[in-house]
Coordinates of C-alpha atoms in Angstrom, one line a residue:
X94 CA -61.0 50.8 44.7
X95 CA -62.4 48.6 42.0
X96 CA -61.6 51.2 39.3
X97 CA -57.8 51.0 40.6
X98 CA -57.8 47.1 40.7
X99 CA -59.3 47.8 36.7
X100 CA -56.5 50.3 35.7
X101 CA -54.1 47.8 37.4
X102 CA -54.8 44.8 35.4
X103 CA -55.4 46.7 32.0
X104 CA -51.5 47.9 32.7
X105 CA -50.6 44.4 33.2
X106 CA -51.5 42.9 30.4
X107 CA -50.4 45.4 28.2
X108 CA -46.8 45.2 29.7
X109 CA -46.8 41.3 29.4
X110 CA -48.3 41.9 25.7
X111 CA -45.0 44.1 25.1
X112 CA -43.0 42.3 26.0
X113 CA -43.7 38.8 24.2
X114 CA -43.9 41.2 20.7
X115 CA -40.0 42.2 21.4
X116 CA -38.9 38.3 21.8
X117 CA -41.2 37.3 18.9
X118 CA -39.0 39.9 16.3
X119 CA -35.5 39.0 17.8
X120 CA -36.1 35.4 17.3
X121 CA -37.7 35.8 13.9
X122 CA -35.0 38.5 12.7
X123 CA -31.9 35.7 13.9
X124 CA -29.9 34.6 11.0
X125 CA -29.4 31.0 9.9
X126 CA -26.6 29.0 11.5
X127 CA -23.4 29.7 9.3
X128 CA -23.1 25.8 9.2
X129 CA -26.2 25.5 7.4
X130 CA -25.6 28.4 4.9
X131 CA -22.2 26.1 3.6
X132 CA -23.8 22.9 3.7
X133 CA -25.8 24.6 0.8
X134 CA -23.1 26.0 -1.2
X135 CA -20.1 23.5 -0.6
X136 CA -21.6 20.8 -2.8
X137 CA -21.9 23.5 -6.0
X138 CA -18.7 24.5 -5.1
X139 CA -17.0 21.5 -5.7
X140 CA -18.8 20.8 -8.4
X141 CA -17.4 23.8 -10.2
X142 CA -14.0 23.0 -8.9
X143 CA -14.1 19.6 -10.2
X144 CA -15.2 20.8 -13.7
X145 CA -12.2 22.9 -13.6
X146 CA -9.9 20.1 -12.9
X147 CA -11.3 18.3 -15.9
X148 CA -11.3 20.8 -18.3
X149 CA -7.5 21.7 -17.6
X150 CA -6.3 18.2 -17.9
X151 CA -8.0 18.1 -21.1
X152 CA -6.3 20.9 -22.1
X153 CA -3.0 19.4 -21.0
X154 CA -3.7 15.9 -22.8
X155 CA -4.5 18.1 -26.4
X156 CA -1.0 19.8 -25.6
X157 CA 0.7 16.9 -25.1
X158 CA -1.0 15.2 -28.3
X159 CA 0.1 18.2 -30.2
X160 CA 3.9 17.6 -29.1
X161 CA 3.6 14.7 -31.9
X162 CA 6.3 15.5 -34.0
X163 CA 7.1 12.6 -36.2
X164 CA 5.6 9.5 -37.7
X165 CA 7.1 6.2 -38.8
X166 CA 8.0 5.5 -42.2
X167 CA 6.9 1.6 -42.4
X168 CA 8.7 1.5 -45.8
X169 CA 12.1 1.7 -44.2
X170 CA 11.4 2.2 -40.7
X171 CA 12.3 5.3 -40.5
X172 CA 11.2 8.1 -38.6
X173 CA 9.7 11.7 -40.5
X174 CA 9.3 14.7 -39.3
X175 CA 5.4 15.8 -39.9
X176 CA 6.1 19.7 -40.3
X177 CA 8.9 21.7 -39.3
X178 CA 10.4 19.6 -37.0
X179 CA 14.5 19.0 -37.1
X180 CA 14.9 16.0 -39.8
X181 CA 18.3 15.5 -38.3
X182 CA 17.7 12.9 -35.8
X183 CA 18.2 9.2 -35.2
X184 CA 16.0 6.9 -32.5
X185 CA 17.7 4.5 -30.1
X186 CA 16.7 1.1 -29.7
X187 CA 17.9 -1.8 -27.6
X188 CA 16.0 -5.7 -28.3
X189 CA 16.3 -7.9 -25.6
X190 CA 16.1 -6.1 -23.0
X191 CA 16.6 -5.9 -19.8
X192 CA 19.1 -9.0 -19.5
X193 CA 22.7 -8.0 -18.6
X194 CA 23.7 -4.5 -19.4
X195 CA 20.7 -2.7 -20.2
X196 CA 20.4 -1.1 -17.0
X197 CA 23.8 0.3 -17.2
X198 CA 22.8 1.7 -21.0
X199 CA 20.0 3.3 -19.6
X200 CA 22.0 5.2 -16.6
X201 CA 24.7 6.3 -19.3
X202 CA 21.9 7.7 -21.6
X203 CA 20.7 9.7 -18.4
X204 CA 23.9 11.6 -17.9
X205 CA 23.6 12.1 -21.8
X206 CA 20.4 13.6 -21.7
X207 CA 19.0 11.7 -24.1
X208 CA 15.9 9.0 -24.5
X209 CA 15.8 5.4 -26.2
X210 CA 13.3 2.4 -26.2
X211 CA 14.6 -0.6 -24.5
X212 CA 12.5 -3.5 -26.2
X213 CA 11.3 -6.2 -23.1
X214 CA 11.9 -10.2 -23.6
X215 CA 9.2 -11.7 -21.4
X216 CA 11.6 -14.0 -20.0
X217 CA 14.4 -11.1 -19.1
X218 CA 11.5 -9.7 -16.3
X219 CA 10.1 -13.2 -14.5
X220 CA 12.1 -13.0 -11.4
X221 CA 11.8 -9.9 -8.9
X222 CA 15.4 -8.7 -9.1
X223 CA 15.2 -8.5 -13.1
X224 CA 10.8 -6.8 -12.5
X225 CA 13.4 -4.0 -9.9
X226 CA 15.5 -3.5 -12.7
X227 CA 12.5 -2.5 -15.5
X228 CA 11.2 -0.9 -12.4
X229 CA 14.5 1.7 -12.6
X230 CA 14.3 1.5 -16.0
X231 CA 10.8 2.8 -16.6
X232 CA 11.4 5.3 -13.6
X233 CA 14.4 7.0 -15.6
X234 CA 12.0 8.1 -17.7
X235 CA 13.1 5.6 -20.6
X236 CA 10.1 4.4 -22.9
X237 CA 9.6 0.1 -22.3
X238 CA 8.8 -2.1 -26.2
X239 CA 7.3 -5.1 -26.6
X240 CA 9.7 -7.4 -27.9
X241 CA 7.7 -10.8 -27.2
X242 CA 7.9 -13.3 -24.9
X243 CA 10.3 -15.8 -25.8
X244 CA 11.6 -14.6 -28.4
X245 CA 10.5 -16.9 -31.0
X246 CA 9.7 -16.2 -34.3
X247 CA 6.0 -15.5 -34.9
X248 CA 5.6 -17.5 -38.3
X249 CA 6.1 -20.3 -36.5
X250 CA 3.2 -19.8 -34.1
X251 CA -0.5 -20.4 -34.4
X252 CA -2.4 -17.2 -33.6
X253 CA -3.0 -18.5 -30.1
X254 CA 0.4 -18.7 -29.3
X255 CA 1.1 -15.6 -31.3
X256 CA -1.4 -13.9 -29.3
X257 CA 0.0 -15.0 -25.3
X258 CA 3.4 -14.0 -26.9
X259 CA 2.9 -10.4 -27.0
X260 CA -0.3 -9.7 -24.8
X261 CA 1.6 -11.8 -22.1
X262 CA 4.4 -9.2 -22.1
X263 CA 1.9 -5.8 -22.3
X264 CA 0.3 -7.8 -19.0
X265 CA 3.2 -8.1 -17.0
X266 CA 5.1 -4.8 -17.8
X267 CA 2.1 -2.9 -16.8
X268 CA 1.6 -5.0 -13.7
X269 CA 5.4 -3.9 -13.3
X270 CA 5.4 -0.3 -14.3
X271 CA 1.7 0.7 -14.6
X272 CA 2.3 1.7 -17.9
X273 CA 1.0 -0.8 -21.0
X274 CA 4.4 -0.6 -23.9
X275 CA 3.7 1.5 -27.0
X276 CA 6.0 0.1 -28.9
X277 CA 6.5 -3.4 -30.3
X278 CA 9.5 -5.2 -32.1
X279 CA 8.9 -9.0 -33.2
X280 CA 11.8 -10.9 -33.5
X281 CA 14.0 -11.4 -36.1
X282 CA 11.6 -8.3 -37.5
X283 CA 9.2 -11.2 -38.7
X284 CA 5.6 -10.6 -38.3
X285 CA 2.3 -12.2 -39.5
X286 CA -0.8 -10.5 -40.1
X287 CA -2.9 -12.0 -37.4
X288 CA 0.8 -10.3 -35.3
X289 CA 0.1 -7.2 -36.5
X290 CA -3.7 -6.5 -36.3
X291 CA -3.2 -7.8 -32.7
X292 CA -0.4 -5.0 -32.0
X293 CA -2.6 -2.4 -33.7
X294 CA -5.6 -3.8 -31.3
X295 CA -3.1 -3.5 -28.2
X296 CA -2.5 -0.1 -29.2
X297 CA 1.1 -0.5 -30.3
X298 CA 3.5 1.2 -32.9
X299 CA 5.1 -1.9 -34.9
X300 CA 8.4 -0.7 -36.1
X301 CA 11.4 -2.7 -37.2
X302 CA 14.9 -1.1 -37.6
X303 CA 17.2 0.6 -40.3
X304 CA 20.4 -0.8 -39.4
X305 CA 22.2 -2.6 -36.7
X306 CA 25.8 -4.2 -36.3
X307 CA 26.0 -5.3 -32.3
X308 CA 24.5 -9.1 -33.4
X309 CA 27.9 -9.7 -35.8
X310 CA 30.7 -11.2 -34.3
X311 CA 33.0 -8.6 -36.3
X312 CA 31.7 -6.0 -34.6
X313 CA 31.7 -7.4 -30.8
X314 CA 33.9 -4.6 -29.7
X315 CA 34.0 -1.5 -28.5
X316 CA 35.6 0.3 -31.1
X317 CA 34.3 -1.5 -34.4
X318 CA 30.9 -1.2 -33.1
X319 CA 31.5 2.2 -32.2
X320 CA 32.9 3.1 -35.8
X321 CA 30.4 0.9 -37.8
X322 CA 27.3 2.7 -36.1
X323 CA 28.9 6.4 -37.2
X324 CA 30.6 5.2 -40.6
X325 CA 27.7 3.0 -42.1
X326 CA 26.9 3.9 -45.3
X327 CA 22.7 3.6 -44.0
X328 CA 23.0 6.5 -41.7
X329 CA 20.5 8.8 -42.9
X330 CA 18.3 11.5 -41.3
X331 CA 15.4 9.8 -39.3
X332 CA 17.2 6.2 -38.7
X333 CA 16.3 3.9 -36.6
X334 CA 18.6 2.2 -34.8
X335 CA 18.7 -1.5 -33.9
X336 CA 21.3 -2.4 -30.7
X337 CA 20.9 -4.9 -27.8
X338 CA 21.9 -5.7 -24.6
X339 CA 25.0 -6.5 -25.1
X340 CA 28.5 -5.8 -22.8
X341 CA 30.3 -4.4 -26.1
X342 CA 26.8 -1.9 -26.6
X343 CA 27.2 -1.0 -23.3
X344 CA 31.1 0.0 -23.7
X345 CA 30.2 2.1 -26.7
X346 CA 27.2 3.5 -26.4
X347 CA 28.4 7.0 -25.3
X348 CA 30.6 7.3 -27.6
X349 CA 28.3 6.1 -30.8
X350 CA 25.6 8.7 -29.2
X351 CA 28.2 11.7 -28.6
X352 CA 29.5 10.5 -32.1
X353 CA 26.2 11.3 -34.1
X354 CA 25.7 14.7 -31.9
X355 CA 29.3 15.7 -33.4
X356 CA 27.8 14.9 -36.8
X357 CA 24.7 17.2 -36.1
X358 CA 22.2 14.5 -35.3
X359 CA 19.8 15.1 -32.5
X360 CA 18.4 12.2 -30.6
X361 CA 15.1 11.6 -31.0
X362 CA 12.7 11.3 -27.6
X363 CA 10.3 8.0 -28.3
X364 CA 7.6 10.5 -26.6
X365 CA 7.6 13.0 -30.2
X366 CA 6.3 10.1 -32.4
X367 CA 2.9 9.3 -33.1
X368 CA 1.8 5.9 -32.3
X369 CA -1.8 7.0 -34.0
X370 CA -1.5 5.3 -36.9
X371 CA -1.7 1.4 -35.2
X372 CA -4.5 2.8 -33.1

């Protein structure tokens, strides 16, 4: 009796023995939550991805630097091509901007297909229905000058002043657009050197024109404008072309603009010259 009570416990505890050792191994041998697994390898991940990111926009930026075609001439204003690119163009330009008409230019250049620079008084973009109308303007895709703030002359002006007059208008076109002006056009093309180390500071291209006729009273109609723009003995390749906003600009401007693509001219987009050289 005692032997089977022996043989009966021994069995026993080897069973209960067993069976502990087989849940032991299927809980060791369980794999690791997937959860946990991407907590690890989501942060590297991103990491990589965000590195992509980065290196392809830098890619894009040196593309887009390379699209530099032409550079200003500052003996004449005019613009060069730097290699192979078509010397046949002329750049559009409109000074005191945007007052009456300049919205108007802007939506006829659009169904032309063509770009300009529409140089910003400070004083044309105070109120909120003149900041909706840069707004439109900017939003066409047309490039927004510096053209001062008053549109006083800047040797007149202390540096002070001279400095409120132009950063004044980068301030409150960017506030408007989001975008600080690359270009800038003093006045009565008069500048100072404290004005122009301050526009090379704020980034800017200084340019002044090669020709103009809108400001005459001669030519303060649609058709003499029209033919003095085509017919002026300055027209060359490169030109840089002064107008305004002005009602007898607007009235002729598609037909100066279809008028210079008859005579082979291209017209130039503000985004193919380099503004490197006042940086």
């Amino acid at each position: 009796m005692r032997k089977l009570i022996s043989i009966f416990f021994i069995l026993s505890w080897a069973l209960i023995g067993c069976s502990n050792q087989e849940i032991g191994v299927k809980s060791s041998s369980e794999p690791l939550p997937e959860k946990e697994n991407a907590t690890e390898e989501e942060p590297l991940e991103q990491e990589v991805e965000d590195k992509e990111v980065k290196e392809e926009l830098k890619k894009e930026n040196k593309e887009s630097a390379d699209q530099k075609q032409y550079v200003l001439n500052p003996n004449n204003w005019s613009v060069t091509p730097i290699s192979s690119a078509n010397p046949k163009v002329v750049l559009l330009t409109f000074d005191d901007s945007p007052d009456k008409y300049a919205l108007d230019i802007a939506k006829q250049l659009k169904i032309l297909d063509v770009n300009a620079i529409f140089f910003v008084n400070g004083h044309f973009i105070d109120n909120d229905k003149q900041k909706k109308i840069l707004q439109q303007i900017h939003e066409m895709g047309f490039f927004i000058g510096n053209h001062t703030y008053n549109h006083v002359k800047l040797t007149d002006l202390s540096e002070e002043e001279q400095r409120n007059e132009i950063v004044k208008v980068n301030d409150a076109v960017e506030k408007i657009t989001g975008t600080r002006p690359q270009f800038f056009r003093a006045p009565y093309g008069a500048n100072t050197d404290f004005s122009k180390q301050l526009v090379k500071e704020e980034g800017m291209l200084l340019m002044n024109w090669s020709f103009g006729y809108d400001w005459q009273k001669e030519y303060q109609e649609k058709d003499k404008l029209t033919e003095i723009m085509l017919d002026t003995p300055y027209l060359m390749n490169g030109a840089n072309l002064l107008m305004h906003d002005r009602k007898w600009t607007s009235e002729a401007i598609t037909d100066i603009v279809k008028g210079y693509q008859k005579k082979g001219y291209d017209i130039l987009d503000p985004s193919q010259l380099d503004i490197s050289p006042s940086k």
